[in-house]
Short mmCIF file of N, CA and C in Angstrom, two decimals:
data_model
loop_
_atom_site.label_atom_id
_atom_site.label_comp_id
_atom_site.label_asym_id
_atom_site.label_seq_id
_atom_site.Cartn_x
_atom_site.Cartn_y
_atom_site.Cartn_z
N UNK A 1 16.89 26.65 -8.54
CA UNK A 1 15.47 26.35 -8.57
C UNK A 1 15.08 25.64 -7.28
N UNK A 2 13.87 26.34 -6.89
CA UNK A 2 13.52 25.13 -5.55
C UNK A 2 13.16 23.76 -6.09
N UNK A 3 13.08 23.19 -4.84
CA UNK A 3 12.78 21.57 -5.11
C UNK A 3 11.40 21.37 -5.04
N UNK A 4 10.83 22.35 -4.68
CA UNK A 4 9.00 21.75 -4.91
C UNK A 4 8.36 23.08 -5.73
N UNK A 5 7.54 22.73 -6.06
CA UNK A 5 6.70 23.87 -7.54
C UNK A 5 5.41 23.85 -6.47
N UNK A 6 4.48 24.92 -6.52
CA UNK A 6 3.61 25.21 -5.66
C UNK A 6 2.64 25.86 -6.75
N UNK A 7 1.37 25.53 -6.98
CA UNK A 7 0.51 26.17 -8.18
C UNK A 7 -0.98 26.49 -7.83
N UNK A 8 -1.13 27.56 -7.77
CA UNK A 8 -2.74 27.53 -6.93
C UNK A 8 -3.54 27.18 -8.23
N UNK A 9 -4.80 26.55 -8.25
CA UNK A 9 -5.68 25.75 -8.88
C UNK A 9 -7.04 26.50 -8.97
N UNK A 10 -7.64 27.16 -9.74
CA UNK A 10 -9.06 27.74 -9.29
C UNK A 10 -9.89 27.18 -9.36
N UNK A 11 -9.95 26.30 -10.54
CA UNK A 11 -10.67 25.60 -10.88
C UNK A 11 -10.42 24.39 -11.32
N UNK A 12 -11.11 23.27 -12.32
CA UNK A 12 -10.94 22.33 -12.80
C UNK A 12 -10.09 22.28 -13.88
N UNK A 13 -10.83 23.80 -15.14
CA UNK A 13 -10.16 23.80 -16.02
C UNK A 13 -8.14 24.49 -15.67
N UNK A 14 -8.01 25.22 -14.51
CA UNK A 14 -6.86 25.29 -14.19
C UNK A 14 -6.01 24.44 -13.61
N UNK A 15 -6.64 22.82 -13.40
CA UNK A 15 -6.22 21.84 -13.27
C UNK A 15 -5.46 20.97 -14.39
N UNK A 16 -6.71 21.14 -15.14
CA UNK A 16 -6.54 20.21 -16.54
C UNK A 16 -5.34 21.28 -17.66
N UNK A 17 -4.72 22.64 -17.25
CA UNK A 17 -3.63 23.15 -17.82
C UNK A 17 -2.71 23.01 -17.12
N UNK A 18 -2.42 22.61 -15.97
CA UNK A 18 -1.61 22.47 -14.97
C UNK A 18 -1.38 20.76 -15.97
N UNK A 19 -1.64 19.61 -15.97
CA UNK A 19 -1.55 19.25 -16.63
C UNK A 19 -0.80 19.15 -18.19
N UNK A 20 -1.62 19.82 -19.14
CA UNK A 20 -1.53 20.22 -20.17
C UNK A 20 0.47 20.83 -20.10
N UNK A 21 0.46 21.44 -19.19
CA UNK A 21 1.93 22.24 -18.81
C UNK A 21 2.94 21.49 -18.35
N UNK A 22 2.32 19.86 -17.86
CA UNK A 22 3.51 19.03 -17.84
C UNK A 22 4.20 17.92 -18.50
N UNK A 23 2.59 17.98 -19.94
CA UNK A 23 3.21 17.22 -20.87
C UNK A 23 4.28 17.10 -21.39
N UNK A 24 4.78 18.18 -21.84
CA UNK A 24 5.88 18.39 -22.96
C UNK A 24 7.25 17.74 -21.88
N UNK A 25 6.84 17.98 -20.84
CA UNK A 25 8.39 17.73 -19.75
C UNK A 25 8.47 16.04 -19.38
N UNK A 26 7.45 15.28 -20.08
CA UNK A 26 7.25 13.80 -19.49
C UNK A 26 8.00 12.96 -20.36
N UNK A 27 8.55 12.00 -19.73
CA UNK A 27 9.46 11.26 -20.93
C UNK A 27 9.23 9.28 -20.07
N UNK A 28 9.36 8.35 -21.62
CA UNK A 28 8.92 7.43 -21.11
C UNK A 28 9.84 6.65 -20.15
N UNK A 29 9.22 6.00 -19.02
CA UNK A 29 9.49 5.42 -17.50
C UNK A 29 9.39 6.12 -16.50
N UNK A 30 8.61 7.47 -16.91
CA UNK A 30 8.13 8.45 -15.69
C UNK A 30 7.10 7.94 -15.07
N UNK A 31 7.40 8.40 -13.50
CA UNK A 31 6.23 7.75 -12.66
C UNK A 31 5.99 9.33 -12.25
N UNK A 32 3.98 9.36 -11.81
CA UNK A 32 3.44 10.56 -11.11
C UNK A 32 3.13 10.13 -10.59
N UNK A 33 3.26 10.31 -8.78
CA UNK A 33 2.17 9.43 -7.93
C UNK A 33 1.46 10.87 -7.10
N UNK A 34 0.28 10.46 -7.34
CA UNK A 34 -0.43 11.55 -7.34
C UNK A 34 -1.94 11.39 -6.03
N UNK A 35 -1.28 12.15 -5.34
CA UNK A 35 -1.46 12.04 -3.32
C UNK A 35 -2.53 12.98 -3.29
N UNK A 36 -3.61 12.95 -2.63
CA UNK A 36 -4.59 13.88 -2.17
C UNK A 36 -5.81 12.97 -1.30
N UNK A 37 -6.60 13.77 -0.85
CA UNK A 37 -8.14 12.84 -0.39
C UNK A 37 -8.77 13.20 -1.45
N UNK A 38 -10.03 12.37 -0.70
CA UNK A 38 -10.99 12.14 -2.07
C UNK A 38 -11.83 13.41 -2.46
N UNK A 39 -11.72 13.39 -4.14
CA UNK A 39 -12.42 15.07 -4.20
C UNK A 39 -11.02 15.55 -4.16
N UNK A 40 -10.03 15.53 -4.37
CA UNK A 40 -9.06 16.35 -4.45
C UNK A 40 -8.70 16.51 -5.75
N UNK A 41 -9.17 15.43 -6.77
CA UNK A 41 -8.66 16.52 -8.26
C UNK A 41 -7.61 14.98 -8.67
N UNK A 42 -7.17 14.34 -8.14
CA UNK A 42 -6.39 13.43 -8.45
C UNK A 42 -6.92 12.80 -10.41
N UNK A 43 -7.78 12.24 -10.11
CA UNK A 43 -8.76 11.65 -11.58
C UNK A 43 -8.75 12.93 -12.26
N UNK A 44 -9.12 14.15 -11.96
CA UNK A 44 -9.83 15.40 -13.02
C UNK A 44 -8.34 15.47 -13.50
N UNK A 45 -6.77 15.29 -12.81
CA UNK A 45 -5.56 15.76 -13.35
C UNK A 45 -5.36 14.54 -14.24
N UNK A 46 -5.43 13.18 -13.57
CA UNK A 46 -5.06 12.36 -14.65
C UNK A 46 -5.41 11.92 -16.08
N UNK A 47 -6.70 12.72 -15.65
CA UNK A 47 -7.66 12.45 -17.12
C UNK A 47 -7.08 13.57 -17.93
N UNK A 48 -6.54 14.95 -17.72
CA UNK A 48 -6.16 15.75 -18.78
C UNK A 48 -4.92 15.67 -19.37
N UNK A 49 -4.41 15.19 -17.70
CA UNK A 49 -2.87 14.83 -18.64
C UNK A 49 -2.68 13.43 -19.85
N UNK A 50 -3.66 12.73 -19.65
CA UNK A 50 -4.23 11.53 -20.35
C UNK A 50 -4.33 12.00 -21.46
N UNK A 51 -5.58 12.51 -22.16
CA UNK A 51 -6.01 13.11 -22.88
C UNK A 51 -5.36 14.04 -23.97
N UNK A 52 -4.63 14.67 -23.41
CA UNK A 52 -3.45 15.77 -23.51
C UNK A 52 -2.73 14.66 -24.25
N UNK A 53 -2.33 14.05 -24.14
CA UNK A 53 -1.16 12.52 -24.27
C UNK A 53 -1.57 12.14 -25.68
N UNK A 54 -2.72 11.63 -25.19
CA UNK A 54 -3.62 10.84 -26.57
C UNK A 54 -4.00 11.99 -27.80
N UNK A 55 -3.56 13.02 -27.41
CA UNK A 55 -4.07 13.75 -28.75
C UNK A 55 -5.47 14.64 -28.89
N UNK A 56 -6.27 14.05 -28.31
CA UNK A 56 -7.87 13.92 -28.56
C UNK A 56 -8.64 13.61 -27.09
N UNK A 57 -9.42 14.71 -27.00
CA UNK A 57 -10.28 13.89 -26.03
C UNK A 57 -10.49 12.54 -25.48
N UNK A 58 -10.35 12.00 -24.50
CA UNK A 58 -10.42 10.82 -24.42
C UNK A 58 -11.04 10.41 -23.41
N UNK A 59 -11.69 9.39 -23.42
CA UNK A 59 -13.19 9.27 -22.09
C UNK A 59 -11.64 8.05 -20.84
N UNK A 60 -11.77 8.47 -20.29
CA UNK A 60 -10.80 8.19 -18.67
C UNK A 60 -12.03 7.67 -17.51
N UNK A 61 -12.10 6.63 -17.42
CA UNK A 61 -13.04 6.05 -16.46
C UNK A 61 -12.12 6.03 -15.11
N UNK A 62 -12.38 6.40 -14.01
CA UNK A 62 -11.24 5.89 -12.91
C UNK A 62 -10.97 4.87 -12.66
N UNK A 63 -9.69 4.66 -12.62
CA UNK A 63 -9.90 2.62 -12.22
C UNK A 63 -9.64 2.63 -10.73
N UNK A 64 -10.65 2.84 -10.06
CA UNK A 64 -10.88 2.73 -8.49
C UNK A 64 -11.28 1.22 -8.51
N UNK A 65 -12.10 0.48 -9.74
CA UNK A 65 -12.39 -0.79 -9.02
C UNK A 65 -11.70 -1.55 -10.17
N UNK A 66 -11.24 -1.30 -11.29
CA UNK A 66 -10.63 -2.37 -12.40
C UNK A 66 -9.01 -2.01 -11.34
N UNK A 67 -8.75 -0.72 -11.07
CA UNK A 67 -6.82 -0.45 -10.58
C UNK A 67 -6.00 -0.30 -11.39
N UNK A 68 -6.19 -0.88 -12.28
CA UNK A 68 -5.49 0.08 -13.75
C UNK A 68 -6.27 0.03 -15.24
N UNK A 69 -6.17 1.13 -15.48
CA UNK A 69 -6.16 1.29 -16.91
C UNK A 69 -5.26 1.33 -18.14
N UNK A 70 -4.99 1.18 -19.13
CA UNK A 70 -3.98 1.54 -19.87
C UNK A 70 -4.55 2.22 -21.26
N UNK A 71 -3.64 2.53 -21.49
CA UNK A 71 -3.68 4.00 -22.78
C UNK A 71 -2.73 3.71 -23.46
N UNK A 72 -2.81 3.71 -25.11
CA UNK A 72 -1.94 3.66 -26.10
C UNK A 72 -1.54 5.22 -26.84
N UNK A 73 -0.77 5.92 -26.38
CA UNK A 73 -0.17 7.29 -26.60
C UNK A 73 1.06 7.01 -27.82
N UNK A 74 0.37 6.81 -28.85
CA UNK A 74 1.54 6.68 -30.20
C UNK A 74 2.49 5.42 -29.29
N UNK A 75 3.72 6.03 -28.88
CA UNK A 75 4.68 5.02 -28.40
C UNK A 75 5.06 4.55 -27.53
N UNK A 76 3.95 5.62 -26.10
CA UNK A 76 4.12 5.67 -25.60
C UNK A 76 2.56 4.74 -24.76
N UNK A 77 3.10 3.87 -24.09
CA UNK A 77 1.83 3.17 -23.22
C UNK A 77 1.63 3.96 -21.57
N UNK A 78 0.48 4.81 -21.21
CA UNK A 78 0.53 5.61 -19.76
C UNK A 78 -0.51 3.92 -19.34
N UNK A 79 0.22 4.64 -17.81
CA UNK A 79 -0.57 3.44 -16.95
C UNK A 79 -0.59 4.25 -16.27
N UNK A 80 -2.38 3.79 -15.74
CA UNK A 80 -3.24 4.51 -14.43
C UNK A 80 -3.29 4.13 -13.64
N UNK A 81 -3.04 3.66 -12.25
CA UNK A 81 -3.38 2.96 -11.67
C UNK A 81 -4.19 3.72 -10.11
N UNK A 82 -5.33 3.28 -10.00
CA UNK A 82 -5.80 3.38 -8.61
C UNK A 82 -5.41 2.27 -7.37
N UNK A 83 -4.24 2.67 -6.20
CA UNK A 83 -4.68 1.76 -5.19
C UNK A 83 -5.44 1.35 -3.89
N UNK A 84 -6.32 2.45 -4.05
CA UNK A 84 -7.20 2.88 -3.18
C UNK A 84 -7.70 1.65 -2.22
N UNK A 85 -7.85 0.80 -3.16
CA UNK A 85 -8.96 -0.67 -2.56
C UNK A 85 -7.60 -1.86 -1.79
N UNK A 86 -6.48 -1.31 -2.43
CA UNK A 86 -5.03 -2.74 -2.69
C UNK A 86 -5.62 -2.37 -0.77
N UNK A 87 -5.17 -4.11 -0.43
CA UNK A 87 -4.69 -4.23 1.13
C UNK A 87 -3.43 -4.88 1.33
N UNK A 88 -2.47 -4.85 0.20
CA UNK A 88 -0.81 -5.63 0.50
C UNK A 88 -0.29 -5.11 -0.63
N UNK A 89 0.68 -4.18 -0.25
CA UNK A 89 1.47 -3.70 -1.52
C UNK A 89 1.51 -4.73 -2.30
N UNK A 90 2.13 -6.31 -1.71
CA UNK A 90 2.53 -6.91 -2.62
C UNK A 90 1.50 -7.46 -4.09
N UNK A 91 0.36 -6.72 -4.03
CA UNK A 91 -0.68 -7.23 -5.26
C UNK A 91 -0.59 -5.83 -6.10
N UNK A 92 0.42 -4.95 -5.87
CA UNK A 92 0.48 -4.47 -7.79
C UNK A 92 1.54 -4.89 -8.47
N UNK A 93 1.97 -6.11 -8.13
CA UNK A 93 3.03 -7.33 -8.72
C UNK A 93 1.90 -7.63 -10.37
N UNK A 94 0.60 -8.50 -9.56
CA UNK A 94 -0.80 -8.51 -10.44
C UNK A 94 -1.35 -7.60 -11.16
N UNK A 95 -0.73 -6.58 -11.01
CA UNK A 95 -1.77 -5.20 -11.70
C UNK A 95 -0.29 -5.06 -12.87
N UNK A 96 0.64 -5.78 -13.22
CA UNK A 96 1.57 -5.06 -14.39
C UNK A 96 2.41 -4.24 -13.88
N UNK A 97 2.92 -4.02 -12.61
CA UNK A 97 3.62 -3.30 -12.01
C UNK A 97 4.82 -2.78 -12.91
N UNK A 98 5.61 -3.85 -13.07
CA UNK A 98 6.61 -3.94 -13.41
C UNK A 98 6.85 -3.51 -15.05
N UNK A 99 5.31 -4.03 -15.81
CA UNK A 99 5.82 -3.62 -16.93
C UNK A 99 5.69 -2.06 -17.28
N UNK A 100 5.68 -1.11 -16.57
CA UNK A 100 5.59 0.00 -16.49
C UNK A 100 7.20 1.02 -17.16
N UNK A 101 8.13 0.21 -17.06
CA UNK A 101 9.59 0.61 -17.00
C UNK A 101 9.40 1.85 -18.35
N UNK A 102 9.29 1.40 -19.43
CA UNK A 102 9.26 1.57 -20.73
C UNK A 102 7.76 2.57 -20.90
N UNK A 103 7.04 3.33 -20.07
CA UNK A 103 5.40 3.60 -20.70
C UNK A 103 5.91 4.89 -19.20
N UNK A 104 4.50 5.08 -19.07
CA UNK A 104 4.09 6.55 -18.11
C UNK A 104 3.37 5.87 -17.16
N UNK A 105 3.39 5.98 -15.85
CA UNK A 105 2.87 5.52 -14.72
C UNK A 105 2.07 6.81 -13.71
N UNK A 106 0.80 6.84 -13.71
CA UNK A 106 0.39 7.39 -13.30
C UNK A 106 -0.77 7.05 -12.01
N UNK A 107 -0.12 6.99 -10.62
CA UNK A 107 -0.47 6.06 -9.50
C UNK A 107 -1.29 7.12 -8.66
N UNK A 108 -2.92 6.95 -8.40
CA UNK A 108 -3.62 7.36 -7.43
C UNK A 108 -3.46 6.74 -6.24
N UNK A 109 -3.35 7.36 -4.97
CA UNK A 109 -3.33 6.50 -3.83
C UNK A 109 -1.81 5.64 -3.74
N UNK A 110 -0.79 6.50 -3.83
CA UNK A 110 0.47 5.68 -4.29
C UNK A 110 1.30 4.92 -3.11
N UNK A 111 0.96 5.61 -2.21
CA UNK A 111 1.57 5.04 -0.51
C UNK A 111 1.04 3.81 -0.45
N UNK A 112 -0.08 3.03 -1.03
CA UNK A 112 -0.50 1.79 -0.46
C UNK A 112 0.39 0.83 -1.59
N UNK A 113 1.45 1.22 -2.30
CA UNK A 113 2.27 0.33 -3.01
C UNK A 113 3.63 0.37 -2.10
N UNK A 114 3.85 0.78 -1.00
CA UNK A 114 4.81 0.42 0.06
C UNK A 114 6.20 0.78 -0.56
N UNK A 115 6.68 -0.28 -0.31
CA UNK A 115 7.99 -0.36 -0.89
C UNK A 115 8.52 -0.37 -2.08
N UNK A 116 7.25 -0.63 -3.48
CA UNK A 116 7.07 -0.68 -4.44
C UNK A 116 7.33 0.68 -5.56
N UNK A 117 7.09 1.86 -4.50
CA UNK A 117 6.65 3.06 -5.11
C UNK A 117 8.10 3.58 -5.68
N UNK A 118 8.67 3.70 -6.53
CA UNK A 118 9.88 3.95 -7.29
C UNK A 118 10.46 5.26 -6.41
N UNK A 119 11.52 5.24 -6.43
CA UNK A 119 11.89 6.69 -5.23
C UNK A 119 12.17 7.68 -6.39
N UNK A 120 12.59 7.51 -7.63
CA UNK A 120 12.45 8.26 -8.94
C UNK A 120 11.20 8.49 -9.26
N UNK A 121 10.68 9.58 -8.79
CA UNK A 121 9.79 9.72 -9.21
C UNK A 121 8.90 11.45 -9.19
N UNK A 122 7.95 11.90 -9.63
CA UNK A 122 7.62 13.12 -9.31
C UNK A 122 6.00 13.24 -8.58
N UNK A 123 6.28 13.35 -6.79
CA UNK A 123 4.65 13.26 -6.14
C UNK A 123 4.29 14.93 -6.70
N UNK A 124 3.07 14.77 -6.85
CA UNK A 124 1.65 16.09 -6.88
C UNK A 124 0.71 15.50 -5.64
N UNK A 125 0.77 16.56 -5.30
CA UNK A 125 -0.12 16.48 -4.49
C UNK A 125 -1.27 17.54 -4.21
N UNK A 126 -2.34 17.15 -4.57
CA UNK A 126 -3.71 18.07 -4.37
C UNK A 126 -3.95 18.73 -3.04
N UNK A 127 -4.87 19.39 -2.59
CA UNK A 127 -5.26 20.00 -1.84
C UNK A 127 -6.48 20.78 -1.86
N UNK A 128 -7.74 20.58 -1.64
CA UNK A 128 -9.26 21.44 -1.68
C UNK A 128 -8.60 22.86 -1.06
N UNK A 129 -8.80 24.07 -1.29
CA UNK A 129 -8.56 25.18 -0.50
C UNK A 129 -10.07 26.14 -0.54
N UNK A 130 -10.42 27.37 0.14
CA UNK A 130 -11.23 27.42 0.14
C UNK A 130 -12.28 28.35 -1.35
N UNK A 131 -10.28 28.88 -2.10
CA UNK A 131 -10.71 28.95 -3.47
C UNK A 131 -10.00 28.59 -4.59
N UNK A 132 -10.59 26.89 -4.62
CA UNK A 132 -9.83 25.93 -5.43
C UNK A 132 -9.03 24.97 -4.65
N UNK A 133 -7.95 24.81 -5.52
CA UNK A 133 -6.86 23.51 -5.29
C UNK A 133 -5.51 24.47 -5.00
N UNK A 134 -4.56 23.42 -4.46
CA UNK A 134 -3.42 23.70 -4.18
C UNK A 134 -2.59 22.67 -4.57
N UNK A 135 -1.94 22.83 -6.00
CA UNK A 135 -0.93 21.74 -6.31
C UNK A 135 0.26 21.87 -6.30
N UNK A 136 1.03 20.89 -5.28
CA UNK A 136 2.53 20.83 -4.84
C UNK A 136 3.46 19.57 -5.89
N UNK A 137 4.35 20.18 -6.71
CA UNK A 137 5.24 19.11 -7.32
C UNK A 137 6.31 19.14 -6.71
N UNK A 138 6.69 18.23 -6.44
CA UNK A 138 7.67 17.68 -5.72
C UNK A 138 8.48 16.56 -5.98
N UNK A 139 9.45 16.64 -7.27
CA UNK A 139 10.70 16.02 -7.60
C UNK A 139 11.47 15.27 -7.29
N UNK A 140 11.32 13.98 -7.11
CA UNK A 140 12.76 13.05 -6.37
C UNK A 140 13.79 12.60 -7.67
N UNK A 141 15.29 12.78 -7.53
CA UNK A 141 15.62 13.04 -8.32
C UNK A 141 16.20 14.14 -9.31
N UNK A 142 17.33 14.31 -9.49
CA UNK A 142 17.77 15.49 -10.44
C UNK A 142 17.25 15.55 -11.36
N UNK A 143 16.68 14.55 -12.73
CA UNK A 143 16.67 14.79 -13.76
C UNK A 143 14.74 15.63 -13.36
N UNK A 144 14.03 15.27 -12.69
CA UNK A 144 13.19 15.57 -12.56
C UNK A 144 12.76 17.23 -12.15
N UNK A 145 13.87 17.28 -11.25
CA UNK A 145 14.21 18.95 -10.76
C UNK A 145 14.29 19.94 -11.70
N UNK A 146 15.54 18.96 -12.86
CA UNK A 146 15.78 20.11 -13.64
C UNK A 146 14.65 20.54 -15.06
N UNK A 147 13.60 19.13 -14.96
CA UNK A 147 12.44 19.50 -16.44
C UNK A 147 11.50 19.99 -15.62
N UNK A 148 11.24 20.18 -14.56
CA UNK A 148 10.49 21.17 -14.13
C UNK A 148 10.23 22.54 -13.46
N UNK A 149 11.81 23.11 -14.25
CA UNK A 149 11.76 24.15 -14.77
C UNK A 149 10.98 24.71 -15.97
N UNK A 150 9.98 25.98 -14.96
CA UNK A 150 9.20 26.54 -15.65
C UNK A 150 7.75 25.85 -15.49
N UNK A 151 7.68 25.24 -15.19
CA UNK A 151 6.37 24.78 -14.90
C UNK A 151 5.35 25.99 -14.22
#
């Protein structure tokens, strides 16, 4: 299997199944750090895979200015976090960083957590193209390589 998954995007709703398609493979202390510019789909993915999670529709506000949100998924607690605004890695110490181990971590803007950013982990990364998105998964890690088979 290659090491990166490549998925063209047409739309929103082929976002929010792109998504939907990586639920079943997520298990708790997974981190997504999820890389694009703005307008790239980052929020429209986290909200389905959110949603998807919770069962039920679920209203997903971005936390561009709270920086995280949290979600109660049966047993599972997802954390959202935007670091768009952070100016020192060292302040998502303050945002619950840590208690993330045990829940789903799902990091917009993940490079501005520095040294922080778990090297276990699986980046997506968006891309505007000129029909749709272009989403790249990209696996650090074996166990990650091998559940995203089939994606």
């Amino acid at each position: 299997m290659a090491d990166r998954v490549e998925v063209h995007l047409a739309d929103e709703a082929a976002t929010a199944r792109l998504a939907q398609r990586l639920v079943p493979h997520l298990a708790a202390g997974d981190v997504i750090a999820l890389h694009g510019g703005l307008g790239a789909g980052k929020t429209t993915f986290a909200r389905a895979l959110i949603s998807t999670l919770m069962g039920t529709p679920t209203e997903v506000p971005s936390p561009t200015y709270t920086l995280v949100q949290t979600y109660e998924a049966g047993p599972l607690t997802i954390y959202h976090f935007d670091l768009y605004r952070l100016e020192d890695p060292e302040e998502v110490r303050e945002l619950g960083w840590d208690e993330t181990a045990s829940g789903l971590a799902l990091i917009e803007w993940p490079l501005k957590a520095g040294a922080h950013l778990p090297t276990w982990r699986l980046d997506l990364t968006l891309e505007q193209t000129a029909d749709g998105r272009t989403a790249r998964l990209e696996p650090h890690g074996e166990d990650w390589q091998s559940r995203l088979h089939g994606i």
